Amino acid sequence: MLVASLYAYAFLSEFILLYPVYALLFTDTGLSLAQVSSLFAIWSVTGLLLEIPSGAWADAVSRRLLLCLGPLLSGLGFALWVLFPSYWAFAAGFVLWGTGETLVSGSYEALAYEELDHRGEADRYATVIGRATAAGLIATAAAMALAVPVFAAGGHPAVAAASVAACVLCAATALTLPEHRVRTEAPSYLAVLREGVARTRADRRVTHAVLLVAFVVAVWGGLEEYVPYLALEAGVPKAAVPLLVLLVTLGVAAGGMLAGPAERLPPRAYGLLLGLAALALVAGALSRHVVGFVLVALAFGAFQLAGVLADVRLQNRISGPARATVTSVAGLGTNVVTLGTYGAYGGLSTHASNGTTFALLALPYLIIALFTARAPR
């Protein structure tokens, strides 16, 4: 039941038909590009401010409770958008959505690892979390495919209703997750928060794992948003761009599925994986040909695999009651590096092509590869 519920939760959390079309809702409401950008900023700031506090709350209270509340808040935000379409309703919706995401971030990984460990199956974490990630990506692809006919049939209300329903089902799935946490006394919120932050700073092995998660996950995650622009620059017809985006998504999903067999990669092999992925991304981005997107898909799949393995390394190094808090510190680092990637892409793209910008932003992975390859086993 545990593993099946984790997979179902990962799928439903990403099966949001509103994702591909909410920009149309903003346009139909008359929002300017500046207003839309400010909404994205509100969303990002919400995540930055609440990432670590929500992790500490999960450790102090209940991870299952937060996994239930998270999608309910997101669903409420989506409902606000359609029921009261206006700038301030959109802003409130983004705050609710961002809050919901932070409640899930850290809580999901911590509950999955500790429940598997409770069963004596902690060595399955890489396989489970990799497949859960793939389930979420498959859900995203399915939502993109279904959004078109549902939107054509019922417009924004129809896709919003389907999205809210998915959120409610996701919250209900959270209630089926077990949570075995035996304590003589419940720690206070501030005590857990202090312990989690202190452990991240004091234990160099945990610090290194947090930094690895942040940089490995964030850079390619930020670049993924610009794949359509890379496709258009390569001369791909607009109608075919979604197919190349789907190709890249499938590559990422395949990377997640390989996490179990690759869990015990030694440091040199892990560094080699990152280095080859970076070179594949450079070659694919600079090819200016549709075939290059096969290399981009392979690179992103390898980065996804490396990100899952980095999370496995982090979870194996965390001890004590502040697991979700430490994981949320990694989540905060990921958010910060992602914002930095967006800023770097914006700055570089004013002076270089999209292909060149992709290639330049792939170079940090070569540096990470060198450091990880030299790390002790």
XYZ file of C-alpha atoms in Angstrom, residues 20-370:
351
model
C -0.865 24.145 -20.081
C -3.670 26.715 -20.447
C -3.603 29.025 -17.434
C -1.622 31.586 -19.442
C -4.684 31.849 -21.707
C -6.828 32.619 -18.662
C -4.509 35.486 -17.752
C -4.610 36.768 -21.334
C -8.410 36.532 -21.538
C -8.659 38.509 -18.302
C -6.587 41.293 -19.840
C -3.414 41.029 -17.780
C -0.285 42.636 -19.173
C 3.020 40.780 -19.456
C 4.345 42.838 -16.539
C 1.418 41.761 -14.373
C 1.920 38.108 -15.310
C 5.615 38.407 -14.455
C 4.724 39.879 -11.064
C 2.458 36.880 -10.413
C 5.332 34.501 -11.098
C 7.453 36.580 -8.709
C 4.776 36.253 -5.994
C 4.751 32.491 -6.561
C 8.544 32.246 -6.297
C 8.815 34.442 -3.196
C 6.111 32.400 -1.453
C 8.139 29.251 -2.026
C 11.375 30.861 -0.849
C 9.834 32.178 2.373
C 7.917 29.052 3.364
C 10.187 26.220 2.172
C 12.164 25.685 5.394
C 9.367 26.618 7.885
C 7.033 24.104 6.218
C 9.677 21.382 6.513
C 10.078 22.081 10.225
C 6.296 22.000 10.634
C 6.197 18.579 8.963
C 8.854 17.283 11.356
C 7.132 18.768 14.408
C 3.553 17.755 13.561
C 2.807 15.256 10.792
C 4.183 14.780 7.304
C 1.027 12.984 6.210
C -1.080 15.942 7.389
C 0.956 18.362 5.279
C 0.796 16.044 2.278
C -2.994 16.214 2.617
C -3.201 19.981 3.121
C -0.794 20.855 0.297
C -2.917 19.802 -2.701
C -6.077 21.182 -1.043
C -4.497 24.636 -0.873
C -3.347 24.367 -4.488
C -6.820 23.296 -5.585
C -8.376 26.219 -3.718
C -6.027 28.558 -5.568
C -7.021 27.104 -8.947
C -10.710 27.485 -8.074
C -10.166 31.153 -7.171
C -8.657 31.824 -10.586
C -11.742 30.666 -12.460
C -14.451 31.818 -10.036
C -13.066 35.355 -9.607
C -10.750 36.044 -12.572
C -8.836 39.185 -11.631
C -5.281 40.152 -10.814
C -5.755 39.910 -7.053
C -7.521 36.548 -7.287
C -4.643 35.282 -9.416
C -2.161 36.624 -6.857
C -4.017 34.928 -3.994
C -4.139 31.732 -6.033
C -0.391 31.794 -6.580
C 0.186 32.299 -2.851
C -2.042 29.297 -2.108
C -0.374 27.220 -4.832
C 3.109 28.162 -3.643
C 2.178 27.380 -0.047
C 0.748 24.026 -1.074
C 3.945 23.133 -2.914
C 6.129 23.984 0.069
C 3.991 21.799 2.359
C 4.648 18.841 0.064
C 8.327 19.617 -0.580
C 10.452 17.801 1.980
C 7.463 16.062 3.562
C 7.077 13.614 0.668
C 10.713 12.530 0.573
C 10.994 12.332 4.376
C 7.868 10.200 4.770
C 8.829 7.915 1.875
C 12.347 7.308 3.210
C 11.391 6.758 6.843
C 8.448 4.489 6.054
C 10.631 2.357 3.798
C 13.269 2.338 6.529
C 10.598 1.295 9.057
C 9.959 -1.740 6.858
C 13.660 -2.480 6.530
C 13.538 -1.434 2.863
C 15.486 1.823 2.855
C 17.612 0.405 0.035
C 14.504 0.628 -2.189
C 14.246 4.416 -1.799
C 16.109 5.190 -5.031
C 13.856 2.894 -7.057
C 10.658 4.180 -5.439
C 11.463 7.897 -5.643
C 12.754 7.527 -9.209
C 9.572 5.797 -10.339
C 7.438 8.323 -8.448
C 9.192 11.124 -10.316
C 8.525 9.320 -13.594
C 4.854 8.926 -12.618
C 4.620 12.687 -12.104
C 6.149 13.361 -15.508
C 3.783 10.908 -17.187
C 0.895 12.688 -15.456
C 2.148 16.027 -16.802
C 2.273 14.650 -20.332
C -1.203 13.128 -19.965
C -2.583 16.413 -18.622
C -1.111 18.301 -21.580
C -2.767 15.859 -23.986
C -6.166 15.982 -22.277
C -6.178 19.731 -21.720
C -6.828 20.460 -25.403
C -10.101 18.502 -25.824
C -11.349 19.368 -22.325
C -10.675 23.061 -22.888
C -12.373 22.909 -26.288
C -15.435 21.312 -24.711
C -15.806 23.394 -21.557
C -13.250 26.200 -21.520
C -11.485 27.355 -18.373
C -14.214 26.098 -15.976
C -13.822 22.539 -17.292
C -10.027 22.351 -16.988
C -10.181 24.048 -13.575
C -12.802 21.571 -12.324
C -10.647 18.654 -13.490
C -7.607 20.187 -11.797
C -9.400 20.744 -8.497
C -10.722 17.176 -8.632
C -7.162 15.878 -9.093
C -6.042 17.928 -6.071
C -8.848 16.523 -3.901
C -8.022 12.968 -4.974
C -4.345 13.654 -4.250
C -5.223 14.842 -0.736
C -7.370 11.748 -0.190
C -4.469 9.556 -1.323
C -2.248 11.188 1.305
C -4.584 9.863 4.001
C -3.826 6.297 2.877
C -0.096 6.751 3.553
C 1.192 5.179 6.777
C 3.204 7.238 9.246
C 5.102 5.442 12.006
C 6.820 8.012 14.189
C 7.247 6.830 17.772
C 8.266 9.630 20.152
C 8.363 9.967 23.874
C 7.440 13.634 23.506
C 6.626 15.877 20.581
C 9.420 18.347 19.774
C 8.552 21.992 19.478
C 8.491 23.656 16.091
C 11.398 25.983 16.913
C 13.476 23.122 18.315
C 13.051 21.110 15.116
C 13.764 24.153 12.954
C 16.977 24.911 14.865
C 18.108 21.284 14.749
C 17.492 20.945 11.029
C 19.357 24.118 10.113
C 22.167 23.377 12.580
C 22.596 19.827 11.281
C 22.823 21.121 7.718
C 25.565 23.549 8.692
C 27.501 21.377 11.155
C 27.672 18.085 9.254
C 29.859 18.608 6.189
C 28.580 15.420 4.564
C 25.002 16.717 4.808
C 26.056 20.177 3.618
C 27.747 18.728 0.550
C 24.711 16.569 -0.205
C 22.371 19.579 0.099
C 24.532 21.605 -2.289
C 24.736 18.718 -4.748
C 20.941 18.361 -4.826
C 20.469 22.108 -5.301
C 22.857 22.520 -8.233
C 22.246 19.217 -10.021
C 18.457 19.604 -9.954
C 18.110 23.350 -10.480
C 20.194 24.166 -13.556
C 18.649 21.685 -15.981
C 15.247 22.234 -14.360
C 15.500 25.904 -15.248
C 16.745 25.179 -18.759
C 13.807 22.848 -19.409
C 11.480 25.859 -19.492
C 13.347 27.191 -22.540
C 13.241 24.026 -24.663
C 10.421 25.429 -26.872
C 12.567 28.482 -27.688
C 15.482 26.216 -28.558
C 13.179 24.257 -30.878
C 11.914 27.361 -32.661
C 15.477 28.589 -33.134
C 16.318 25.254 -34.780
C 13.619 25.903 -37.364
C 11.060 23.470 -35.974
C 7.463 24.358 -37.004
C 5.343 25.637 -34.130
C 2.965 22.698 -34.480
C 5.841 20.262 -33.900
C 7.296 21.996 -30.833
C 5.035 20.081 -28.358
C 6.333 16.812 -29.816
C 9.925 17.768 -29.043
C 8.908 18.897 -25.555
C 7.255 15.491 -25.116
C 10.458 13.782 -26.321
C 12.455 15.622 -23.661
C 9.830 14.770 -21.012
C 10.060 11.087 -21.903
C 13.836 11.277 -21.606
C 13.513 12.761 -18.119
C 11.017 10.051 -17.127
C 13.409 7.347 -18.345
C 16.164 8.853 -16.204
C 13.975 8.571 -13.123
C 13.165 4.944 -13.879
C 16.883 4.075 -13.947
C 17.529 5.356 -10.415
C 17.211 1.956 -8.755
C 19.776 0.097 -10.879
C 22.147 3.092 -10.766
C 21.897 3.721 -7.014
C 25.345 2.348 -6.200
C 27.273 4.273 -8.829
C 30.742 5.086 -7.424
C 31.793 8.768 -7.358
C 33.850 8.521 -10.541
C 30.997 6.951 -12.461
C 28.603 9.587 -11.077
C 30.961 12.350 -12.171
C 31.296 10.711 -15.581
C 27.498 10.613 -15.876
C 27.280 14.359 -15.232
C 30.161 15.139 -17.561
C 28.771 13.116 -20.468
C 25.320 14.614 -19.924
C 26.778 18.127 -20.055
C 28.631 17.352 -23.298
C 25.492 15.811 -24.815
C 23.515 18.936 -23.923
C 26.156 21.198 -25.465
C 26.236 19.147 -28.659
C 22.460 18.910 -28.918
C 21.874 22.594 -28.221
C 24.494 23.766 -30.712
C 23.436 21.353 -33.473
C 20.547 23.609 -34.610
C 18.880 20.441 -35.909
C 15.866 18.462 -34.789
C 18.061 15.379 -34.280
C 19.935 17.327 -31.619
C 16.877 17.076 -29.385
C 17.569 13.383 -28.956
C 20.838 14.414 -27.282
C 19.007 17.045 -25.225
C 16.499 14.394 -24.089
C 19.328 12.002 -23.170
C 21.135 14.777 -21.286
C 18.073 15.798 -19.311
C 17.357 12.150 -18.529
C 20.882 11.767 -17.168
C 20.521 14.947 -15.109
C 17.236 13.650 -13.704
C 18.939 10.388 -12.763
C 21.794 12.312 -11.143
C 19.289 14.464 -9.229
C 17.456 11.439 -7.833
C 20.761 9.848 -6.812
C 21.792 13.106 -5.121
C 18.537 13.040 -3.135
C 19.233 9.406 -2.164
C 22.671 10.437 -0.917
C 21.121 13.249 1.107
C 18.453 11.037 2.700
C 21.058 8.427 3.632
C 23.110 11.061 5.445
C 20.278 12.628 7.466
C 19.639 11.353 10.977
C 17.391 12.595 13.768
C 13.848 13.974 13.706
C 14.508 16.908 11.336
C 14.609 14.990 8.033
C 11.908 17.080 6.311
C 13.561 20.296 7.515
C 16.956 19.363 6.061
C 15.300 18.227 2.832
C 13.517 21.583 2.669
C 16.865 23.350 3.042
C 17.890 21.512 -0.136
C 14.586 22.592 -1.684
C 15.316 26.209 -0.800
C 18.758 25.911 -2.364
C 17.189 24.458 -5.493
C 14.756 27.381 -5.716
C 17.562 29.923 -5.335
C 19.753 28.288 -7.985
C 16.743 27.977 -10.312
C 16.068 31.698 -10.010
C 19.749 32.304 -10.705
C 19.483 30.123 -13.805
C 16.519 32.147 -15.047
C 18.450 35.360 -14.474
C 21.568 34.020 -16.188
C 19.537 32.794 -19.150
C 17.853 36.161 -19.503
C 21.167 37.977 -19.389
C 23.029 35.632 -21.738
C 20.202 35.356 -24.275
C 20.389 39.089 -24.995
C 23.906 38.570 -26.380
C 23.844 34.975 -27.619
C 21.538 32.481 -29.301
C 19.408 30.051 -27.309
C 21.689 27.198 -28.359
C 24.786 29.021 -27.135
C 23.034 29.964 -23.887
C 22.101 26.319 -23.285
C 25.695 25.301 -23.937
C 27.136 27.905 -21.560
C 24.738 26.960 -18.750
C 25.661 23.297 -19.174
C 29.281 24.071 -18.234
C 28.682 24.158 -14.432
C 27.896 20.450 -14.643
C 31.454 19.808 -15.826
C 32.747 21.527 -12.686
C 30.372 19.514 -10.492
C 31.467 16.359 -12.302
C 35.122 17.035 -11.467
